């Protein structure tokens, strides 16, 4: 298979997967202690985890809010004083009261094109570095989950267990299958050891400074360690260092522009994922 075709297929896969992420991003993006969202901002029930963040009821309801082609004259209405709104932001509302257009995305959720672009670029970069080796299928399957986790953590500083724990298990299981195929360029045992090492290392950091390192980061580190460990210990060290470096640069920039203090907590998950991504690119290219 030519490189151009491989990159094109990877881009198509990333785009298709990214388009399906907005609903999961919206439902999972809640602060710690709250249950996952099961309703849209206007109170309609949400079914499933993949697809657009906006529900079908809002899409149909928004269509009824368009202005008529020929305005109809009506009797002037007497002003009515409305009661003050007391419902929470995501309280249920009548299906016909959706004020936003049918294509709108709920606040705080990246649009489908943006998520599709991020996933597509990630997949193309992985394909370019890995080539047509068996482990590329593993990277392409895990990449959209990484994009989703980065978005959620950046938004609400939370890494959901239904994503981090299956990610670690899936990474080890899929890499185990890749190790059985000819042409692979990694080692499953170092992937396992990398998962254990990074998980234990982050757990120690969590015990030392719980306010600076969340337990969700510990669980995410297990999956990232498995991915990095596939290409050996230098890749594990590089990806880990890159994550801390990116987090430090971002935190320092916030302090410089006075948007955060020295003790302000920031979401570390996106930088853990970004560092693992950079380390994986380097490891795959050098393998």
Backbone as JSON, one array per atom type, in Angstrom:
{
  "sequence": "XXXXXXXXXXXXXXXXXXXXXXXXXXXXXXXXXXXXXXXXXXXXXXXXXXXXXXXXXXXXXXXXXXXXXXXXXXXXXXXXXXXXXXXXXXXXXXXXXXXXXXXXXXXXXXXXXXXXXXXXXXXXXXXXXXXXXXXXXXXXXXXXXXXXXXXXXXXXXXXXXXXXXXXXXXXXXXXXXXXXXXXXXXXXXXXXXXXXXXXXXXXXXXXXXXXXXXXXXXXXXXXXXXXXXXXXXXXXXXXXXXXXXXXXXXXXXXXXXXXXXXXXXXXXXXXXXXXXXXXXXXXXXXX",
  "N": [[0.84, -1.2, 0.0], [0.57, 2.19, -0.87], [2.1, 5.14, 0.56], [0.59, 7.49, 0.34], [-2.04, 6.55, -0.04], [-2.4, 5.19, 2.36], [-2.27, 7.31, 4.19], [-4.49, 8.76, 3.35], [-6.62, 6.99, 3.88], [-6.34, 6.83, 6.64], [-6.91, 9.46, 7.34], [-9.6, 9.6, 6.55], [-10.72, 7.73, 8.31], [-10.15, 8.99, 10.8], [-11.65, 11.34, 10.49], [-14.28, 10.34, 10.25], [-14.55, 9.09, 12.76], [-14.16, 11.28, 14.47], [-16.39, 12.89, 13.95], [-18.34, 11.57, 15.32], [-17.91, 12.08, 17.98], [-18.94, 14.39, 19.45], [-21.36, 14.05, 21.03], [-20.64, 12.24, 23.07], [-18.63, 13.8, 24.25], [-20.16, 15.91, 25.26], [-21.9, 14.59, 27.06], [-20.17, 13.39, 28.89], [-18.77, 15.55, 29.93], [-18.92, 16.72, 32.71], [-18.68, 18.07, 36.0], [-16.74, 16.69, 38.74], [-18.43, 14.39, 40.82], [-20.96, 14.69, 39.82], [-23.51, 13.03, 37.91], [-23.34, 11.45, 34.66], [-24.47, 13.34, 31.87], [-27.8, 13.01, 30.78], [-29.59, 14.37, 29.36], [-30.33, 16.94, 26.97], [-29.39, 20.49, 26.76], [-31.93, 21.64, 26.78], [-33.59, 19.91, 28.02], [-34.44, 17.54, 26.78], [-34.43, 13.98, 26.39], [-31.4, 12.2, 25.95], [-30.16, 9.72, 23.85], [-27.9, 7.09, 23.54], [-24.32, 7.3, 22.87], [-22.78, 8.23, 20.84], [-22.46, 10.48, 18.09], [-24.07, 13.59, 17.04], [-23.98, 16.33, 19.39], [-26.29, 17.72, 19.81], [-29.7, 17.05, 20.36], [-32.25, 15.08, 18.68], [-34.84, 16.06, 19.08], [-34.46, 18.79, 19.6], [-33.43, 19.54, 17.14], [-35.62, 19.15, 15.46], [-37.44, 20.81, 16.75], [-36.18, 23.3, 16.55], [-36.5, 23.82, 13.89], [-39.05, 24.73, 13.7], [-38.91, 27.29, 14.5], [-38.31, 29.14, 12.64], [-38.72, 32.2, 10.82], [-41.89, 33.13, 9.46], [-42.7, 33.28, 5.94], [-44.47, 35.31, 5.15], [-45.33, 37.7, 7.26], [-47.85, 37.61, 9.76], [-50.44, 39.74, 10.69], [-51.29, 40.64, 13.95], [-53.31, 41.17, 16.89], [-52.24, 43.7, 19.16], [-50.49, 42.61, 21.97], [-51.02, 42.59, 25.51], [-48.52, 43.63, 27.78], [-46.86, 41.16, 29.65], [-45.69, 40.27, 32.76], [-43.05, 38.2, 33.28], [-42.24, 35.39, 35.36], [-39.28, 35.16, 37.4], [-36.51, 33.32, 36.18], [-35.77, 30.24, 37.57], [-34.84, 27.71, 37.24], [-32.21, 25.25, 36.91], [-29.32, 25.43, 34.65], [-29.58, 23.28, 32.85], [-32.18, 22.41, 32.99], [-35.32, 20.78, 32.34], [-37.18, 21.67, 29.43], [-39.96, 22.76, 27.43], [-40.51, 20.96, 24.37], [-40.93, 22.59, 22.19], [-39.6, 24.87, 22.73], [-36.97, 25.41, 21.97], [-34.43, 27.57, 21.63], [-32.14, 27.84, 20.05], [-30.52, 27.44, 16.83], [-31.1, 24.57, 14.64], [-28.65, 23.36, 14.02], [-26.91, 24.04, 15.99], [-24.37, 23.67, 18.53], [-24.26, 22.44, 21.88], [-23.27, 24.65, 24.57], [-19.77, 24.86, 25.36], [-18.96, 22.51, 24.16], [-16.85, 21.21, 21.73], [-17.25, 21.72, 18.21], [-18.51, 19.37, 15.75], [-17.02, 19.43, 13.25], [-14.56, 20.48, 14.2], [-13.66, 18.54, 16.05], [-13.51, 16.39, 14.3], [-11.49, 17.27, 12.59], [-9.31, 17.4, 14.38], [-9.07, 14.68, 15.13], [-8.58, 13.53, 12.62], [-6.13, 14.71, 11.8], [-4.49, 13.75, 13.82], [-4.59, 10.98, 13.32], [-3.49, 10.84, 10.74], [-0.88, 11.75, 11.22], [0.05, 9.68, 12.87], [-0.1, 7.55, 11.07], [1.78, 8.38, 9.18], [4.13, 8.24, 10.67], [4.23, 5.58, 11.54], [3.73, 3.86, 9.4], [2.78, 1.05, 7.3], [2.44, -0.94, 9.38], [1.46, -3.56, 11.69], [0.75, -2.47, 14.22], [-0.26, 0.01, 13.66], [-3.01, -0.11, 13.26], [-3.88, -0.35, 15.89], [-3.11, 2.13, 16.99], [-4.76, 3.82, 15.48], [-7.3, 3.06, 16.32], [-7.26, 3.79, 19.0], [-6.74, 6.51, 18.97], [-9.03, 8.37, 18.55], [-10.27, 8.12, 21.06], [-8.35, 9.19, 22.73], [-8.38, 11.88, 21.85], [-10.98, 12.56, 22.63], [-10.82, 12.25, 25.46], [-8.93, 14.24, 26.06], [-10.34, 16.56, 25.38], [-12.51, 16.48, 27.18], [-11.23, 16.54, 29.72], [-9.86, 18.96, 29.58], [-12.0, 20.66, 29.55], [-13.56, 20.21, 31.95], [-11.84, 19.26, 33.87], [-11.73, 16.47, 34.43], [-11.38, 12.99, 34.13], [-13.06, 10.5, 32.77], [-13.84, 7.34, 34.21], [-15.13, 5.31, 32.63], [-13.82, 5.64, 30.24], [-10.99, 5.85, 30.61], [-10.13, 3.46, 31.92], [-11.05, 1.27, 30.22], [-9.52, 2.05, 28.02], [-6.85, 1.49, 28.77], [-6.97, -1.3, 29.08], [-7.78, -2.06, 26.51], [-5.62, -1.14, 25.0], [-3.48, -2.81, 25.8], [-4.55, -5.32, 25.14], [-5.04, -5.13, 22.35], [-2.47, -4.56, 21.42], [-1.3, -6.93, 22.11], [-2.46, -8.62, 20.23], [-1.4, -7.45, 17.92], [1.25, -8.1, 18.26], [1.33, -10.7, 17.51], [1.29, -10.72, 14.81], [3.06, -10.68, 11.67], [5.72, -8.4, 10.92], [5.48, -6.4, 12.83], [6.79, -3.82, 14.99], [7.39, -3.6, 17.65], [7.32, -4.5, 21.2], [5.45, -6.59, 23.24], [5.77, -7.2, 25.96], [7.33, -5.08, 26.98], [5.46, -3.11, 26.63], [3.56, -3.86, 28.53], [5.14, -3.64, 30.86], [5.71, -0.94, 30.7], [3.17, 0.17, 31.08], [2.69, -0.6, 33.73], [4.84, 0.68, 35.02], [4.47, 3.44, 34.47], [1.93, 3.79, 35.54], [2.37, 3.19, 38.28], [4.29, 5.14, 38.87], [2.86, 7.57, 38.48], [0.94, 7.16, 40.4], [2.42, 7.34, 42.75], [3.12, 10.05, 42.59], [0.57, 11.09, 42.88], [0.01, 10.35, 45.53], [1.91, 11.88, 46.85], [1.23, 14.53, 46.19], [-1.82, 15.13, 46.14], [-3.51, 17.22, 45.37], [-2.34, 18.24, 43.15], [-2.13, 16.25, 41.29], [-4.45, 14.33, 39.81], [-6.46, 11.37, 40.48], [-7.56, 10.35, 38.22], [-5.65, 10.95, 36.31], [-3.74, 9.09, 37.01], [-4.93, 6.66, 36.28], [-5.21, 7.1, 33.55], [-2.54, 7.21, 32.86], [-1.74, 4.57, 32.87], [-2.73, 3.45, 30.48], [-1.41, 5.14, 28.65], [1.21, 4.48, 29.25], [1.32, 1.85, 28.34], [1.04, 2.21, 25.58], [3.32, 3.77, 24.97], [5.31, 2.08, 25.91], [5.42, 0.04, 24.06], [7.29, 0.61, 22.09], [9.61, 0.64, 23.55], [11.8, 1.54, 26.37], [13.17, 4.07, 26.04], [11.26, 5.49, 24.55], [9.16, 5.59, 26.38], [10.28, 7.22, 28.38], [10.73, 9.57, 26.9], [8.11, 10.31, 26.05], [6.89, 10.69, 28.55], [8.43, 12.76, 29.68], [7.91, 14.76, 27.77], [5.18, 15.23, 28.2], [5.14, 16.36, 30.83], [6.71, 18.59, 30.32], [5.17, 20.05, 28.44], [2.9, 20.57, 30.01], [4.06, 22.15, 32.01], [4.93, 24.38, 30.54], [2.48, 25.38, 29.61], [1.16, 25.94, 32.08], [2.97, 27.83, 33.13], [2.69, 29.86, 31.22], [0.06, 30.67, 31.72], [0.37, 31.77, 34.26], [2.06, 33.91, 33.68], [0.46, 35.58, 32.09], [-1.34, 36.23, 33.96], [-3.64, 34.71, 34.38], [-3.82, 32.63, 36.04], [-2.7, 31.35, 39.21], [0.3, 30.39, 41.04], [-0.42, 28.13, 42.41], [-2.67, 27.25, 41.2], [-4.84, 24.77, 40.03], [-4.54, 22.83, 37.11], [-5.81, 21.13, 34.21], [-4.25, 18.13, 33.65], [-4.43, 15.97, 32.02], [-4.75, 16.45, 29.13], [-2.1, 17.16, 28.47], [-0.64, 14.98, 29.26], [-1.62, 13.16, 27.41], [-0.87, 14.46, 25.02], [1.92, 14.47, 25.29], [2.42, 11.71, 25.27], [1.57, 11.2, 22.7], [3.48, 12.61, 21.14], [5.79, 11.24, 21.93], [5.14, 8.72, 20.99], [5.05, 9.14, 18.23], [7.76, 9.69, 17.75], [8.92, 7.27, 18.61], [7.71, 5.41, 16.86], [8.61, 6.31, 14.4], [11.34, 5.9, 14.64], [11.53, 3.19, 14.9]],
  "CA": [[0.0, 0.0, 0.0], [1.37, 3.4, -0.95], [1.97, 6.04, 1.71], [-0.51, 8.44, 0.11], [-3.3, 5.85, 0.2], [-2.47, 4.93, 3.8], [-2.6, 8.56, 4.86], [-5.86, 9.13, 3.01], [-7.51, 6.12, 4.64], [-6.25, 7.24, 8.05], [-7.65, 10.72, 7.47], [-11.03, 9.28, 6.48], [-11.09, 7.1, 9.57], [-10.16, 10.0, 11.84], [-12.78, 12.25, 10.27], [-15.52, 9.63, 10.59], [-14.6, 8.89, 14.2], [-14.3, 12.57, 15.13], [-17.76, 13.38, 13.8], [-19.19, 10.87, 16.28], [-17.48, 12.36, 19.36], [-19.55, 15.49, 20.22], [-22.34, 13.65, 22.05], [-19.9, 11.71, 24.21], [-17.97, 14.93, 24.9], [-21.17, 16.66, 26.01], [-22.45, 13.79, 28.16], [-19.13, 13.12, 29.89], [-18.16, 16.79, 30.42], [-19.55, 17.21, 33.93], [-17.7, 18.16, 37.08], [-16.69, 15.53, 39.61], [-19.55, 14.27, 41.75], [-22.22, 14.7, 39.09], [-23.7, 11.93, 36.98], [-23.23, 11.8, 33.24], [-25.68, 13.97, 31.36], [-28.7, 12.19, 29.98], [-30.52, 15.27, 28.68], [-29.73, 18.08, 26.29], [-29.6, 21.7, 27.55], [-33.34, 22.02, 26.82], [-34.35, 18.94, 28.77], [-34.85, 16.35, 26.05], [-33.63, 12.8, 26.68], [-30.36, 11.83, 25.0], [-29.98, 8.28, 23.74], [-26.65, 6.73, 22.89], [-23.13, 8.08, 23.23], [-22.09, 8.68, 19.64], [-23.25, 11.31, 17.2], [-24.07, 15.01, 17.37], [-24.34, 16.66, 20.77], [-27.65, 18.24, 19.82], [-30.65, 15.95, 20.25], [-33.18, 15.15, 17.56], [-35.98, 16.9, 19.42], [-34.08, 20.19, 19.4], [-33.3, 19.77, 15.71], [-36.96, 19.3, 14.9], [-38.07, 21.98, 17.35], [-35.57, 24.51, 16.02], [-36.99, 24.08, 12.55], [-40.33, 25.43, 13.78], [-38.71, 28.65, 14.97], [-37.96, 30.02, 11.54], [-39.71, 33.24, 10.59], [-42.75, 32.86, 8.31], [-42.39, 34.06, 4.74], [-45.33, 36.49, 5.15], [-45.76, 37.93, 8.64], [-49.29, 37.74, 9.97], [-50.75, 40.8, 11.62], [-52.04, 40.18, 15.11], [-53.67, 42.22, 17.83], [-51.15, 43.94, 20.12], [-50.68, 41.89, 23.23], [-50.68, 43.33, 26.71], [-47.28, 43.11, 28.36], [-47.03, 40.24, 30.77], [-44.45, 40.14, 33.53], [-42.7, 36.8, 33.43], [-41.54, 35.09, 36.62], [-37.83, 35.01, 37.28], [-36.08, 31.95, 35.89], [-35.13, 29.62, 38.73], [-34.37, 26.37, 36.93], [-30.78, 25.15, 36.59], [-29.05, 25.63, 33.22], [-29.96, 22.16, 32.01], [-33.49, 21.93, 33.38], [-36.17, 20.41, 31.21], [-37.96, 22.73, 28.82], [-40.84, 22.19, 26.41], [-39.81, 20.62, 23.13], [-41.07, 23.63, 21.19], [-38.96, 26.09, 23.21], [-35.54, 25.38, 21.68], [-34.15, 28.87, 21.02], [-30.98, 27.87, 19.18], [-30.77, 26.82, 15.54], [-30.99, 23.12, 14.67], [-27.29, 22.88, 13.86], [-26.07, 24.57, 17.05], [-23.77, 22.73, 19.46], [-24.38, 22.94, 23.25], [-22.1, 25.43, 25.02], [-18.66, 24.13, 25.95], [-18.64, 21.29, 23.41], [-16.29, 21.52, 20.41], [-18.11, 21.33, 17.11], [-18.13, 18.13, 15.07], [-15.89, 19.63, 12.33], [-13.31, 20.67, 14.93], [-13.24, 17.23, 16.56], [-13.14, 15.57, 13.14], [-10.18, 17.74, 12.13], [-8.29, 16.98, 15.35], [-8.88, 13.23, 15.02], [-8.0, 13.22, 11.32], [-4.71, 15.09, 11.82], [-3.81, 12.8, 14.7], [-4.47, 9.68, 12.64], [-2.55, 10.98, 9.62], [0.47, 11.81, 11.78], [0.4, 8.34, 13.31], [0.13, 6.74, 9.88], [3.03, 8.79, 8.56], [5.26, 7.79, 11.48], [4.22, 4.14, 11.76], [3.71, 3.1, 8.16], [1.8, -0.04, 7.22], [2.76, -2.01, 10.32], [0.24, -4.0, 12.37], [0.37, -1.64, 15.36], [-0.96, 1.21, 13.22], [-4.45, -0.3, 13.52], [-4.1, -0.07, 17.31], [-3.05, 3.58, 17.2], [-5.93, 4.47, 14.87], [-8.47, 2.78, 17.14], [-7.16, 4.49, 20.27], [-6.58, 7.96, 18.8], [-10.23, 9.16, 18.85], [-10.51, 8.12, 22.5], [-7.43, 10.17, 23.29], [-8.91, 13.21, 21.55], [-12.16, 12.76, 23.48], [-10.38, 12.45, 26.84], [-8.28, 15.55, 26.17], [-11.38, 17.58, 25.33], [-13.29, 16.44, 28.42], [-10.42, 16.98, 30.85], [-9.59, 20.39, 29.43], [-13.23, 21.38, 29.82], [-14.08, 20.1, 33.32], [-10.81, 18.67, 34.72], [-12.19, 15.15, 34.85], [-11.11, 11.91, 33.18], [-14.06, 9.49, 33.13], [-13.42, 5.94, 34.32], [-15.57, 4.49, 31.49], [-12.92, 5.82, 29.1], [-9.58, 5.61, 30.93], [-9.86, 2.06, 32.24], [-11.1, 0.46, 28.98], [-8.41, 2.42, 27.14], [-5.67, 0.74, 29.17], [-7.18, -2.72, 28.77], [-7.81, -2.22, 25.05], [-4.27, -0.94, 24.47], [-2.69, -4.02, 26.02], [-5.14, -6.44, 24.4], [-4.82, -4.94, 20.91], [-1.04, -4.71, 21.14], [-1.02, -8.36, 22.17], [-2.8, -9.18, 18.92], [-0.44, -6.95, 16.94], [2.52, -8.8, 18.45], [1.24, -12.01, 16.86], [1.31, -10.54, 13.35], [4.4, -10.38, 11.14], [5.99, -7.02, 10.52], [5.35, -5.42, 13.9], [8.1, -3.25, 15.35], [7.44, -3.35, 19.09], [7.36, -5.65, 22.1], [4.29, -6.53, 24.13], [6.2, -7.21, 27.36], [7.7, -3.72, 27.39], [4.2, -2.36, 26.73], [3.0, -4.2, 29.84], [5.98, -3.04, 31.89], [5.53, 0.51, 30.61], [1.89, 0.49, 31.71], [2.86, -0.73, 35.18], [5.79, 1.68, 35.5], [3.87, 4.77, 34.44], [0.83, 3.8, 36.5], [2.93, 3.28, 39.63], [4.93, 6.44, 39.0], [1.84, 8.61, 38.66], [0.28, 6.92, 41.69], [3.29, 7.92, 43.77], [2.93, 11.5, 42.52], [-0.75, 11.37, 43.44], [0.11, 10.25, 46.99], [2.73, 12.99, 47.33], [0.53, 15.8, 45.99], [-3.14, 14.82, 45.57], [-4.13, 18.4, 44.78], [-1.69, 18.56, 41.88], [-2.23, 15.11, 40.38], [-5.7, 13.63, 40.06], [-6.4, 9.92, 40.32], [-7.86, 10.07, 36.82], [-4.37, 10.97, 35.6], [-3.06, 7.83, 37.3], [-5.54, 5.62, 35.44], [-4.87, 7.39, 32.16], [-1.12, 6.92, 32.67], [-1.57, 3.14, 32.59], [-2.91, 3.28, 29.04], [-0.33, 5.83, 27.93], [2.44, 3.71, 29.44], [1.27, 0.69, 27.45], [1.29, 2.67, 24.21], [4.72, 4.18, 24.85], [6.19, 0.95, 26.17], [5.51, -0.83, 22.88], [8.53, 0.9, 21.36], [10.78, 0.56, 24.43], [11.93, 2.48, 27.48], [13.45, 5.45, 25.62], [10.0, 6.13, 24.16], [8.42, 5.87, 27.62], [10.9, 8.39, 29.02], [10.51, 10.74, 26.05], [6.71, 10.7, 26.13], [6.6, 11.19, 29.9], [9.06, 14.08, 29.8], [7.2, 15.71, 26.91], [3.93, 15.6, 28.86], [5.41, 17.29, 31.92], [7.21, 19.84, 29.74], [4.04, 20.78, 27.86], [2.09, 21.05, 31.11], [4.77, 23.24, 32.68], [4.9, 25.55, 29.66], [1.12, 25.92, 29.64], [0.92, 26.54, 33.39], [3.77, 29.04, 33.24], [2.09, 30.9, 30.39], [-1.12, 31.19, 32.43], [0.84, 32.63, 35.34], [2.63, 35.13, 33.1], [-0.63, 36.46, 31.64], [-2.17, 36.46, 35.15], [-4.9, 33.98, 34.33], [-3.74, 31.58, 37.05], [-1.65, 31.53, 40.2], [1.27, 29.3, 41.09], [-1.04, 26.95, 42.99], [-3.91, 26.95, 40.49], [-4.86, 23.43, 39.42], [-4.87, 22.77, 35.68], [-6.05, 19.78, 33.7], [-2.99, 17.58, 33.15], [-4.71, 14.91, 31.06], [-4.4, 16.79, 27.75], [-0.66, 17.19, 28.27], [-0.23, 13.58, 29.34], [-1.95, 12.56, 26.11], [-0.04, 15.09, 23.99], [3.28, 13.97, 25.44], [2.44, 10.33, 24.78], [1.44, 11.26, 21.24], [4.78, 12.99, 20.58], [6.71, 10.14, 22.15], [4.75, 7.62, 20.1], [5.51, 9.49, 16.88], [9.21, 9.51, 17.69], [9.23, 5.85, 18.7], [7.29, 4.72, 15.64], [9.49, 6.72, 13.29], [12.68, 5.34, 14.83], [11.49, 1.71, 14.96]],
  "C": [[0.88, 1.25, 0.0], [1.12, 4.28, 0.27], [0.78, 6.98, 1.55], [-1.86, 7.79, 0.4], [-3.48, 5.57, 1.69], [-2.86, 6.19, 4.56], [-4.04, 8.97, 4.58], [-6.87, 8.29, 3.78], [-7.51, 6.48, 6.12], [-7.01, 8.53, 8.29], [-9.15, 10.48, 7.43], [-11.51, 8.65, 7.77], [-11.17, 8.14, 10.7], [-11.33, 10.96, 11.72], [-14.09, 11.59, 10.68], [-15.65, 9.44, 12.09], [-14.82, 10.22, 14.93], [-15.7, 13.14, 15.05], [-18.69, 12.76, 14.85], [-18.9, 11.24, 17.74], [-18.28, 13.42, 20.11], [-20.54, 15.05, 21.29], [-21.64, 13.08, 23.28], [-19.19, 12.83, 24.97], [-18.95, 15.71, 25.75], [-21.65, 15.87, 27.23], [-21.43, 13.55, 29.26], [-18.59, 14.39, 30.55], [-18.95, 17.38, 31.57], [-18.51, 17.18, 35.04], [-17.79, 16.93, 37.97], [-17.85, 15.55, 40.6], [-20.9, 14.28, 41.08], [-22.29, 13.51, 38.15], [-23.58, 12.4, 35.55], [-24.55, 12.37, 32.74], [-26.51, 12.98, 30.54], [-29.76, 13.03, 29.28], [-29.76, 16.41, 28.03], [-29.98, 19.34, 27.11], [-31.05, 22.13, 27.66], [-34.22, 20.93, 27.41], [-34.79, 17.7, 28.04], [-33.89, 15.19, 26.34], [-32.63, 12.54, 25.56], [-30.18, 10.32, 25.02], [-28.69, 7.99, 22.99], [-25.53, 7.69, 23.25], [-22.39, 8.63, 22.02], [-23.03, 9.5, 18.77], [-23.19, 12.77, 17.6], [-24.49, 15.26, 18.8], [-25.79, 17.11, 20.87], [-28.63, 17.1, 19.57], [-31.58, 16.15, 19.06], [-34.38, 16.03, 17.83], [-35.67, 18.37, 19.19], [-33.95, 20.5, 17.91], [-34.66, 19.97, 15.06], [-37.65, 20.54, 15.45], [-37.52, 23.27, 16.8], [-36.11, 24.86, 14.66], [-38.29, 24.85, 12.58], [-40.17, 26.88, 14.2], [-38.35, 29.61, 13.86], [-39.08, 31.02, 11.3], [-40.59, 32.87, 9.4], [-42.42, 33.76, 7.15], [-43.2, 35.35, 4.7], [-45.84, 36.7, 6.56], [-47.27, 38.14, 8.7], [-49.54, 38.8, 11.0], [-51.62, 40.25, 12.75], [-52.36, 41.38, 15.99], [-52.51, 42.44, 18.79], [-51.46, 43.26, 21.44], [-50.3, 42.78, 24.39], [-49.4, 42.77, 27.31], [-47.57, 42.25, 29.58], [-45.68, 40.1, 31.47], [-44.17, 38.67, 33.78], [-42.01, 36.56, 34.76], [-40.06, 34.89, 36.37], [-37.46, 33.56, 37.09], [-35.33, 31.39, 37.09], [-34.58, 28.25, 38.43], [-32.87, 26.38, 36.68], [-30.57, 25.21, 35.1], [-29.53, 24.5, 32.34], [-31.29, 21.57, 32.44], [-34.33, 21.64, 32.15], [-36.97, 21.6, 30.73], [-38.85, 22.1, 27.77], [-40.11, 21.98, 25.11], [-39.89, 21.74, 22.11], [-40.31, 24.89, 21.57], [-37.46, 26.08, 22.98], [-35.15, 26.65, 20.96], [-33.01, 28.86, 20.02], [-31.26, 27.13, 17.88], [-30.52, 25.33, 15.57], [-29.56, 22.61, 14.6], [-26.37, 23.32, 15.0], [-25.55, 23.44, 17.93], [-23.94, 23.28, 20.86], [-23.13, 23.66, 23.69], [-21.04, 24.53, 25.64], [-18.26, 22.87, 25.23], [-18.05, 21.69, 22.06], [-17.22, 21.01, 19.3], [-17.61, 20.05, 16.46], [-17.0, 18.35, 14.06], [-14.56, 19.8, 13.04], [-12.78, 19.35, 15.47], [-12.81, 16.32, 15.42], [-11.76, 15.97, 12.63], [-9.07, 17.28, 13.07], [-8.02, 15.48, 15.24], [-8.21, 12.86, 13.71], [-6.51, 13.55, 11.29], [-3.9, 14.14, 12.69], [-3.57, 11.47, 14.0], [-3.48, 9.75, 11.47], [-1.11, 11.02, 10.14], [0.93, 10.44, 12.25], [0.69, 7.42, 12.13], [1.45, 7.09, 9.22], [4.24, 8.28, 9.33], [5.36, 6.27, 11.54], [4.34, 3.35, 10.46], [2.71, 1.96, 8.25], [2.22, -1.22, 8.1], [1.51, -2.37, 11.12], [-0.21, -3.07, 13.5], [-0.35, -0.36, 14.94], [-2.46, 1.09, 13.47], [-4.78, -0.01, 14.97], [-4.1, 1.43, 17.56], [-4.29, 4.27, 16.64], [-7.19, 4.22, 15.69], [-8.45, 3.58, 18.45], [-7.14, 6.01, 20.13], [-7.85, 8.75, 19.08], [-10.56, 9.2, 20.33], [-9.59, 9.12, 23.19], [-7.89, 11.6, 23.05], [-10.1, 13.52, 22.46], [-11.76, 13.02, 24.93], [-9.73, 13.81, 27.03], [-9.31, 16.67, 26.2], [-12.14, 17.64, 26.66], [-12.48, 16.99, 29.59], [-10.12, 18.46, 30.77], [-10.82, 21.21, 29.81], [-13.61, 21.37, 31.3], [-13.08, 19.48, 34.29], [-11.3, 17.35, 35.32], [-11.9, 14.15, 33.75], [-12.02, 10.74, 33.54], [-13.49, 8.07, 33.16], [-13.91, 5.09, 33.15], [-14.72, 4.65, 30.24], [-11.48, 5.44, 29.44], [-9.28, 4.14, 31.17], [-9.98, 1.15, 31.01], [-9.97, 0.79, 28.02], [-7.16, 1.62, 27.48], [-5.8, -0.73, 28.81], [-7.13, -2.95, 27.26], [-6.41, -2.07, 24.46], [-3.44, -2.21, 24.62], [-3.23, -5.2, 25.21], [-4.85, -6.32, 22.9], [-3.34, -5.07, 20.55], [-0.62, -6.17, 21.25], [-1.35, -9.04, 20.86], [-1.81, -8.72, 17.85], [0.89, -7.69, 17.04], [2.51, -10.18, 17.79], [1.36, -11.92, 15.34], [2.72, -10.23, 12.87], [4.53, -8.9, 10.78], [5.85, -6.0, 11.62], [6.74, -4.98, 14.36], [8.22, -2.97, 16.84], [7.45, -4.64, 19.88], [6.23, -5.52, 23.12], [4.7, -6.49, 25.59], [6.62, -5.82, 27.83], [6.47, -2.81, 27.44], [3.56, -2.61, 28.09], [3.81, -3.54, 30.95], [5.85, -1.51, 31.88], [4.24, 0.95, 31.27], [2.02, 0.44, 33.23], [3.75, 0.39, 35.72], [5.15, 3.07, 35.55], [2.7, 4.86, 35.42], [1.33, 3.94, 37.93], [3.57, 4.65, 39.86], [3.93, 7.56, 39.24], [1.08, 8.41, 39.97], [1.11, 7.49, 42.84], [3.16, 9.44, 43.78], [1.59, 11.91, 43.11], [-0.7, 11.32, 44.97], [0.89, 11.43, 47.57], [1.96, 14.3, 47.28], [-0.83, 15.55, 45.35], [-3.81, 16.01, 44.91], [-3.52, 18.75, 43.43], [-1.78, 17.46, 40.85], [-3.49, 14.33, 40.71], [-5.56, 12.13, 39.85], [-6.8, 9.51, 38.91], [-6.61, 10.07, 35.97], [-3.62, 9.66, 35.81], [-3.6, 6.73, 36.4], [-5.24, 5.85, 33.96], [-3.42, 7.02, 31.88], [-0.88, 5.45, 32.37], [-1.7, 2.89, 31.09], [-1.81, 3.93, 28.23], [0.99, 5.08, 28.08], [2.48, 2.48, 28.55], [1.6, 1.09, 26.02], [2.76, 3.02, 24.02], [5.66, 2.99, 25.01], [6.35, 0.01, 24.99], [6.83, -0.63, 22.14], [9.75, 0.99, 22.28], [10.85, 1.68, 25.45], [12.33, 3.89, 27.05], [12.18, 6.2, 25.2], [9.16, 6.47, 25.38], [8.97, 7.14, 28.28], [10.63, 9.66, 28.21], [9.07, 11.23, 26.16], [6.34, 11.27, 27.48], [7.18, 12.58, 30.09], [8.32, 15.13, 28.98], [5.89, 16.15, 27.55], [4.14, 16.6, 29.97], [5.91, 18.64, 31.38], [6.07, 20.68, 29.18], [3.15, 21.35, 28.96], [2.74, 22.22, 31.83], [4.75, 24.51, 31.84], [3.52, 26.2, 29.69], [0.82, 26.6, 30.97], [1.71, 27.82, 33.57], [3.21, 30.18, 32.41], [0.86, 31.5, 31.06], [-0.72, 32.12, 33.56], [1.34, 33.96, 34.8], [1.53, 36.1, 32.69], [-1.65, 36.7, 32.75], [-3.56, 35.85, 35.03], [-4.92, 32.82, 35.32], [-2.62, 31.93, 38.01], [-0.73, 30.33, 40.22], [0.66, 28.02, 41.64], [-2.37, 26.6, 42.31], [-3.82, 25.58, 39.82], [-5.25, 23.55, 37.95], [-5.09, 21.32, 35.29], [-4.75, 19.24, 33.1], [-3.21, 16.51, 32.09], [-4.36, 15.26, 29.63], [-2.91, 16.77, 27.48], [-0.05, 15.8, 28.41], [-0.47, 12.88, 28.01], [-1.07, 13.14, 25.01], [1.4, 14.61, 24.08], [3.42, 12.54, 24.95], [2.36, 10.29, 23.26], [2.79, 11.61, 20.59], [5.8, 11.87, 20.76], [6.43, 8.97, 21.22], [5.2, 7.9, 18.67], [7.01, 9.25, 16.74], [9.58, 8.03, 17.73], [8.86, 5.08, 17.45], [8.2, 5.06, 14.48], [10.86, 6.06, 13.39], [12.69, 3.82, 14.78], [11.82, 1.09, 13.61]]
}
